[in-house]
Coordinates of C-alpha atoms in Angstrom, one line a residue:
Chain B
M16 CA -40.7 -21.8 22.1
K17 CA -39.0 -20.3 18.8
V18 CA -38.3 -22.8 16.2
I19 CA -34.8 -22.1 14.4
T20 CA -33.3 -23.9 11.3
R21 CA -29.6 -24.2 11.2
N22 CA -27.6 -26.4 8.6
N23 CA -31.1 -28.2 7.7
R24 CA -31.5 -29.1 11.5
L25 CA -34.4 -28.1 13.7
F26 CA -33.5 -26.5 17.0
Y27 CA -36.1 -25.5 20.0
R28 CA -35.5 -22.4 21.7
R29 CA -37.3 -22.7 24.8
N30 CA -38.7 -19.5 27.0
F31 CA -40.1 -18.7 30.4
T32 CA -43.4 -18.1 28.9
D33 CA -43.9 -21.4 27.4
N34 CA -45.6 -23.1 30.1
V35 CA -47.9 -20.3 31.6
P36 CA -51.0 -21.8 32.6
I37 CA -54.1 -21.0 30.5
G38 CA -55.9 -19.2 33.8
V39 CA -52.9 -17.1 34.7
K40 CA -52.7 -16.1 31.1
I41 CA -56.6 -14.7 31.1
F42 CA -56.1 -13.0 34.6
S43 CA -53.1 -11.1 33.3
Y44 CA -54.6 -10.1 30.1
I45 CA -57.9 -8.9 32.0
L46 CA -55.8 -6.9 34.6
I47 CA -53.8 -5.1 32.2
T48 CA -56.4 -4.2 30.0
A49 CA -58.4 -2.8 32.8
F50 CA -55.3 -1.0 33.8
A51 CA -54.6 0.4 30.4
I52 CA -58.4 1.7 30.0
T53 CA -58.0 3.4 33.4
C54 CA -55.2 5.4 32.2
L55 CA -56.6 6.0 28.8
M56 CA -60.1 7.0 29.3
P57 CA -59.5 10.2 31.3
V58 CA -56.9 11.2 28.3
L59 CA -59.4 10.6 25.6
I60 CA -62.5 12.1 27.7
T61 CA -60.2 15.5 28.1
I62 CA -59.5 15.6 24.7
S63 CA -63.1 15.2 23.5
S64 CA -64.6 17.4 26.0
S65 CA -61.9 20.4 24.9
F66 CA -63.4 20.0 21.4
T67 CA -67.2 20.1 22.5
D68 CA -69.5 23.1 22.5
E69 CA -69.9 24.4 26.3
E70 CA -73.7 24.4 26.1
A71 CA -73.7 20.8 24.9
L72 CA -70.9 20.0 27.6
A73 CA -73.6 21.3 30.4
I74 CA -76.4 19.4 29.1
N75 CA -74.7 16.3 27.9
G76 CA -72.0 15.7 30.3
Y77 CA -68.6 14.3 29.1
R78 CA -68.4 11.9 26.4
L79 CA -65.8 10.0 24.6
I80 CA -66.8 11.6 21.1
P81 CA -67.8 15.3 21.1
S82 CA -71.6 15.6 21.2
K83 CA -71.3 19.1 19.3
F84 CA -68.1 19.9 17.8
S85 CA -66.8 23.2 18.2
F86 CA -63.3 25.1 18.6
D87 CA -64.8 27.9 21.0
A88 CA -62.3 26.8 23.9
Y89 CA -59.1 27.2 21.6
T90 CA -60.2 30.3 20.0
Y91 CA -61.0 31.6 23.6
I92 CA -57.6 30.6 24.8
F93 CA -55.7 31.9 21.7
S94 CA -57.7 35.2 21.4
N95 CA -55.8 36.4 24.8
P96 CA -52.9 34.1 24.9
K97 CA -50.3 36.0 27.0
Q98 CA -51.0 34.3 30.6
V99 CA -51.0 30.7 28.6
L100 CA -47.8 31.6 26.5
R101 CA -45.8 33.0 30.0
G102 CA -47.1 29.8 31.6
F103 CA -45.9 27.9 29.0
G104 CA -42.5 29.5 29.0
V105 CA -41.9 29.2 32.6
S106 CA -42.8 25.5 32.5
V107 CA -40.1 25.1 29.6
F108 CA -37.4 27.0 31.7
S109 CA -37.9 25.2 34.6
A110 CA -37.8 21.9 32.9
V111 CA -34.7 22.6 30.7
T112 CA -32.7 24.2 33.6
T113 CA -33.6 21.3 36.1
T114 CA -32.8 18.9 33.9
I115 CA -29.3 20.2 32.8
L116 CA -28.4 21.0 36.4
G117 CA -29.9 17.8 37.8
V118 CA -28.2 15.6 35.4
F119 CA -24.7 17.5 35.6
I120 CA -24.6 17.4 39.4
M121 CA -26.1 13.7 39.9
S122 CA -23.8 12.2 37.5
M123 CA -20.8 13.7 39.2
F124 CA -22.1 12.6 42.6
A125 CA -22.8 8.9 41.3
Y126 CA -19.4 8.7 40.0
A127 CA -17.5 9.9 42.8
I128 CA -19.7 7.3 44.8
T129 CA -18.6 4.6 42.7
R130 CA -14.9 5.2 42.7
P131 CA -13.0 2.9 45.4
S132 CA -10.1 5.2 45.6
F133 CA -12.6 7.8 47.5
P134 CA -12.5 6.9 51.1
W135 CA -15.9 8.8 52.5
R136 CA -17.9 7.2 49.8
K137 CA -20.3 5.2 52.3
Q138 CA -20.4 8.3 54.3
F139 CA -21.6 10.1 51.3
Q140 CA -23.9 7.6 50.3
F141 CA -25.6 7.6 53.7
F142 CA -25.7 11.0 53.7
G143 CA -27.4 11.1 50.7
F144 CA -30.0 8.5 51.3
L145 CA -31.1 9.9 54.7
P146 CA -33.2 12.7 53.3
S147 CA -34.9 10.4 50.9
L148 CA -35.8 7.6 53.6
L149 CA -37.1 9.8 56.1
P150 CA -40.4 12.2 55.4
G151 CA -39.5 15.6 55.5
T152 CA -41.9 17.6 57.7
A153 CA -44.0 20.0 55.4
V154 CA -43.6 22.7 57.9
A155 CA -40.2 22.6 58.3
T156 CA -39.4 22.1 54.5
F157 CA -41.4 25.3 53.8
I158 CA -39.7 27.4 56.3
V159 CA -36.2 26.1 55.2
Y160 CA -36.9 26.9 51.5
S161 CA -38.9 30.2 52.2
Q162 CA -37.3 32.1 54.6
W163 CA -33.7 30.5 55.1
Y164 CA -32.8 30.4 51.3
G165 CA -35.4 33.2 50.2
L166 CA -36.9 31.2 47.4
R167 CA -40.6 32.4 47.8
D168 CA -41.6 34.2 44.7
N169 CA -38.6 33.2 42.8
I170 CA -37.8 31.6 39.6
W171 CA -35.2 29.2 41.1
V172 CA -37.7 27.5 43.4
Y173 CA -38.5 25.4 40.3
V174 CA -35.1 24.7 39.6
L175 CA -33.5 24.0 42.8
I176 CA -36.2 21.9 44.6
G177 CA -36.5 19.4 41.7
A178 CA -32.9 18.9 40.8
I179 CA -31.5 16.4 43.0
S180 CA -33.2 13.0 43.9
M181 CA -31.8 10.2 45.6
F182 CA -33.4 7.8 43.6
N183 CA -31.9 9.0 40.3
I184 CA -28.5 8.9 41.8
L185 CA -29.0 5.1 42.8
I186 CA -29.8 4.3 39.4
L187 CA -26.9 6.3 37.8
S188 CA -24.6 4.7 40.4
T189 CA -25.5 1.2 39.9
Y190 CA -24.8 1.8 36.0
F191 CA -21.8 3.3 36.7
R192 CA -20.7 0.3 39.1
T193 CA -21.9 -2.5 36.8
S194 CA -21.2 -1.2 33.1
I195 CA -18.0 0.8 33.4
P196 CA -15.3 -1.8 33.3
H197 CA -12.6 -0.8 36.0
E198 CA -9.7 -1.5 33.5
V199 CA -10.5 1.2 31.3
I200 CA -10.7 3.7 34.3
E201 CA -7.2 2.3 35.4
S202 CA -5.8 2.6 32.1
A203 CA -6.8 6.1 31.8
Q204 CA -5.1 6.9 35.1
I205 CA -2.2 5.0 34.1
D206 CA -1.7 7.1 31.0
G207 CA -2.0 10.2 33.3
A208 CA -5.3 11.2 33.6
G209 CA -6.4 13.3 36.6
E210 CA -9.8 12.7 38.2
L211 CA -11.8 15.5 36.2
T212 CA -10.5 14.3 33.1
T213 CA -11.3 10.5 33.7
C214 CA -14.9 11.8 34.7
F215 CA -15.8 13.8 32.2
K216 CA -14.0 12.3 29.1
I217 CA -13.9 8.5 30.0
A218 CA -16.9 7.8 32.2
F219 CA -19.7 10.4 31.2
P220 CA -19.3 9.2 27.3
M221 CA -19.7 5.6 28.5
A222 CA -22.9 6.6 30.5
L223 CA -24.8 8.5 28.1
P224 CA -27.8 6.1 27.9
V225 CA -28.5 6.3 31.5
M226 CA -27.9 10.1 31.6
A227 CA -30.5 10.8 28.8
T228 CA -33.0 8.3 30.8
I229 CA -32.4 10.5 34.1
A230 CA -32.9 13.5 31.9
L231 CA -36.0 12.2 30.7
F232 CA -37.6 11.4 34.2
I233 CA -36.4 14.8 35.5
T234 CA -38.3 16.7 32.4
V235 CA -41.6 14.7 32.9
A236 CA -41.0 15.2 36.8
Q237 CA -40.7 18.9 36.5
W238 CA -43.3 19.5 33.6
N239 CA -46.1 17.8 35.7
D240 CA -45.2 19.4 39.0
V241 CA -48.0 21.4 40.8
N242 CA -47.2 21.1 44.2
T243 CA -44.0 23.1 44.5
P244 CA -45.3 26.3 42.6
L245 CA -48.8 26.0 44.6
L246 CA -46.6 26.5 48.1
Y247 CA -44.2 28.9 47.0
I248 CA -45.3 31.2 44.4
V249 CA -48.0 33.5 45.8
Q250 CA -47.8 37.3 44.6
R251 CA -45.9 37.4 41.4
D252 CA -48.0 36.4 38.6
D253 CA -45.4 36.4 35.7
L254 CA -43.8 33.4 37.7
V255 CA -46.8 31.0 37.3
S256 CA -46.0 27.7 35.5
L257 CA -48.9 26.3 33.1
Q258 CA -49.9 23.6 35.7
L259 CA -50.2 26.3 38.4
L260 CA -52.4 28.3 35.9
L261 CA -54.9 25.3 35.4
N262 CA -55.0 25.2 39.4
R263 CA -56.1 28.8 39.8
I264 CA -58.3 28.8 37.2
E265 CA -60.1 25.7 38.6
A266 CA -59.8 27.2 42.1
N267 CA -61.1 30.4 41.2
I268 CA -64.3 28.6 39.8
N269 CA -64.7 26.6 42.8
F270 CA -64.3 29.5 45.1
L271 CA -67.1 31.6 43.0
T272 CA -69.5 28.5 43.3
Q273 CA -68.9 28.3 46.9
M274 CA -69.6 31.8 47.6
E275 CA -72.9 31.6 45.6
S276 CA -74.1 28.6 47.6
A277 CA -73.4 30.8 50.8
G278 CA -75.1 33.8 49.8
G279 CA -72.4 36.1 49.1
I280 CA -73.2 37.6 45.9
S281 CA -76.4 38.7 44.5
T282 CA -77.4 37.0 41.7
A283 CA -77.3 39.8 39.1
D284 CA -73.5 40.5 39.9
L285 CA -73.2 36.3 39.7
A286 CA -75.0 36.3 36.2
Q287 CA -72.6 39.0 34.9
E288 CA -69.6 37.0 36.5
Q289 CA -70.5 34.1 34.8
K290 CA -70.4 35.4 31.3
A291 CA -66.8 36.1 32.0
L292 CA -66.1 32.6 33.7
P293 CA -64.2 30.2 31.9
S294 CA -66.3 27.1 31.6
E295 CA -65.6 23.2 31.4
A296 CA -64.5 23.1 27.9
F297 CA -61.9 26.0 28.4
K298 CA -60.5 24.3 31.6
M299 CA -60.1 21.0 29.3
A300 CA -58.5 22.9 26.3
L301 CA -56.3 24.0 29.1
T302 CA -55.5 20.6 30.3
V303 CA -54.9 19.5 26.6
I304 CA -52.4 22.0 26.0
A305 CA -50.5 21.4 29.4
I306 CA -50.0 17.6 28.7
L307 CA -49.5 17.9 25.2
P308 CA -45.6 18.3 25.1
M309 CA -45.2 15.2 27.4
L310 CA -48.0 13.0 25.1
V311 CA -46.2 14.0 21.9
S312 CA -42.7 13.3 23.0
Y313 CA -43.4 9.8 25.0
P314 CA -43.6 7.6 21.7
F315 CA -40.1 8.8 20.8
F316 CA -38.5 8.5 24.1
Q317 CA -40.2 5.2 25.3
Q318 CA -37.4 3.1 24.1
Y319 CA -34.9 5.2 26.6
F320 CA -37.5 4.9 29.4
I321 CA -37.8 1.0 29.2
S322 CA -34.1 0.3 29.2
G323 CA -33.5 2.9 31.8
M324 CA -36.0 1.2 34.2
T325 CA -33.9 -2.1 34.0
V326 CA -30.6 -0.5 34.4
G327 CA -31.5 0.7 38.1
S328 CA -32.9 -2.5 39.4
I329 CA -30.1 -3.6 41.8
K330 CA -28.4 -1.8 44.8
Chain P
M9 CA -28.0 -12.6 30.6
A10 CA -27.3 -14.7 33.8
V11 CA -30.6 -14.7 34.3
D12 CA -31.7 -16.4 31.2
A13 CA -29.3 -19.1 32.1
G14 CA -31.3 -20.0 35.1
Y15 CA -34.2 -20.3 33.3
E16 CA -33.0 -22.6 30.7
A17 CA -31.5 -24.7 33.1
A18 CA -34.9 -25.1 35.1
L19 CA -36.4 -25.8 31.5
I20 CA -33.9 -28.5 30.9
D21 CA -34.6 -30.1 34.2
G22 CA -38.4 -29.9 33.4
A23 CA -39.8 -27.2 35.8
S24 CA -43.3 -26.2 35.5
W25 CA -44.1 -22.3 35.4
W26 CA -45.0 -21.9 38.9
Q27 CA -41.8 -23.7 40.1
Q28 CA -39.8 -21.1 37.9
V29 CA -41.4 -18.3 39.4
K30 CA -41.1 -19.9 43.0
H31 CA -37.4 -20.8 42.8
I32 CA -36.0 -18.3 40.2
T33 CA -37.9 -15.1 39.9
L34 CA -38.9 -14.4 43.3
P35 CA -35.6 -15.2 44.8
L36 CA -33.7 -12.6 42.2
L37 CA -36.5 -10.0 43.0
K38 CA -35.9 -10.1 46.4
P39 CA -33.0 -7.4 47.0
T40 CA -35.2 -4.9 44.6
V41 CA -38.2 -5.5 46.8
I42 CA -36.2 -5.3 50.1
I43 CA -34.7 -1.7 48.9
M44 CA -38.3 -0.6 47.6
F45 CA -39.5 -1.6 51.1
I46 CA -37.2 0.3 52.9
N47 CA -37.8 3.5 50.9
S48 CA -41.4 3.6 50.9
I49 CA -41.8 2.5 54.8
G50 CA -40.4 5.9 56.0
H51 CA -43.2 7.6 54.3
I52 CA -46.1 5.5 55.6
L53 CA -47.8 8.1 57.6
S54 CA -47.5 10.4 54.5
T55 CA -50.5 10.7 51.9
G56 CA -49.4 14.0 50.3
S57 CA -51.3 17.1 50.3
A58 CA -53.2 17.1 46.9
L59 CA -55.7 14.0 46.9
Y60 CA -57.1 14.6 50.2
Y61 CA -57.4 18.4 50.1
Y62 CA -58.6 19.0 46.7
I63 CA -61.2 16.1 45.9
P64 CA -63.2 17.1 48.7
R65 CA -63.2 20.9 47.7
N66 CA -62.2 21.6 51.4
S67 CA -65.9 21.3 52.4
G68 CA -66.9 21.0 56.1
P69 CA -69.1 18.3 56.8
L70 CA -66.5 16.1 55.2
Y71 CA -63.5 16.9 57.8
D72 CA -64.1 14.0 59.9
V73 CA -63.8 11.7 57.3
T74 CA -61.2 12.5 54.8
T75 CA -58.6 14.4 56.9
T76 CA -55.2 13.2 56.7
I77 CA -52.3 14.2 58.6
D78 CA -50.9 16.2 55.5
S79 CA -54.0 17.5 54.5
Y80 CA -54.4 19.1 57.9
V81 CA -51.1 20.7 58.0
F82 CA -51.8 22.1 54.4
R83 CA -55.1 23.2 55.6
S84 CA -53.6 24.9 59.0
L85 CA -50.9 26.5 56.8
V86 CA -53.1 28.0 54.3
W87 CA -55.9 29.1 56.7
G88 CA -53.6 30.3 59.1
S89 CA -54.7 28.3 62.6
N90 CA -52.3 27.1 64.9
Y91 CA -48.9 26.9 63.4
A92 CA -47.1 25.0 66.4
Q93 CA -49.8 22.4 66.4
S94 CA -49.4 21.6 62.8
A95 CA -45.8 21.5 63.2
A96 CA -45.7 19.2 66.3
V97 CA -47.9 16.7 63.9
S98 CA -45.5 16.9 61.1
V99 CA -42.7 15.9 63.6
F100 CA -44.9 13.0 65.0
Q101 CA -44.9 11.7 61.2
S102 CA -41.5 12.3 60.9
V103 CA -40.4 10.6 63.9
V104 CA -42.6 7.2 63.3
G105 CA -41.2 7.0 60.0
C106 CA -37.6 7.2 61.2
L107 CA -38.3 4.7 63.7
L108 CA -40.0 2.3 61.2
V109 CA -36.9 2.6 58.9
L110 CA -34.6 1.8 61.4
L111 CA -36.3 -1.0 62.7
T112 CA -36.8 -2.5 59.0
N113 CA -33.2 -2.3 58.4
T114 CA -32.3 -3.9 61.6
L115 CA -34.6 -6.7 60.7
V116 CA -33.1 -7.1 57.3
K117 CA -29.7 -7.2 58.6
R118 CA -30.7 -10.0 60.8
F119 CA -33.0 -12.0 58.3
S120 CA -31.1 -11.4 55.1
P121 CA -27.8 -9.9 55.4
G122 CA -26.2 -8.3 52.6
D123 CA -29.4 -6.7 51.3
E124 CA -29.8 -3.8 53.7
L125 CA -29.7 -0.1 52.4
F126 CA -27.4 1.0 55.6

């Protein structure tokens, strides 16, 4: 309850959170603290492991504070940075291009769906919802994308798969329906604006907050995505994104250790290989580089995420 | 906001916290819960290939207990065993999802009209 003084009189502003029983409060605090620790601990352990000496990491295991501080992993990465920089460039390209294309197309789709003068808007909404409701079979999706569209080993596989999502269109269309008054659009049409002018000059500037939120959603999803390049980028090593690079390095190490346990390689060769193998600290350093842009930009964009979540609440 | 007006009216009438949750919060959440439910129930047999393929590290003795439909399809696409069988398994997953979505939508139309998705 908030106490407000106005004209020398006391007012009590009552809230929903005033009479919460003490047991519910304690339970909620414990639950949320546990969830926060579960989310924070892996990130902190990764960051601290990346600053640890490799042998100390093998002896002491993962610690919250590095047992022996060293920059070895980072100097190893930046001594031959060509692959990491290429991966960084591909990830940035995929995130930026997908965001621009996706926001543009999805906003136009959402605007058209909410116009009452559009006779087929229910059919288009159903048509758009149907693929997201039903699971796409993995085999059929793969055949369509790689053989029919020719997106295998192609840079556009990042962009075209991640650009359109019906969930984002739902958020956009809810915002267009509730927060853009019908009178504004009608007055523009009376003044002689066509559909394109109404869309780009009236509706889009009013919907900039939700378009910024959707742009952030798409950027984060594209940056973190590892399943798409895993399936479709097989031979061209210059189209490997940062997440796929990390995945491949880890897979290589597992492959080599599995072959060792199956007795495939002689021990002398393996000792030679292990000197060139990237170790745990190197993997952690690469992970930190992969998540660093998103970690750094989250505090700045957090307010947009929260306001965007509450926008798309009802149909 | 209109939602706050409901809570203020309840507080004036002397409702306890649990009564507010039961009569205001949960009914207002119902359309959102229904939409999220219909969106998710189509994917009920789908687990995603990453978790169940990479964590067991593709080790043989764990096949019996950690294989899901998506993991099986991913493994047979990568290691190249029977393509037709894995396609058939995916179709089964899709058909079950489709039937469940249609059933849920019909039930929502019957019990809570106005909230259904199509």
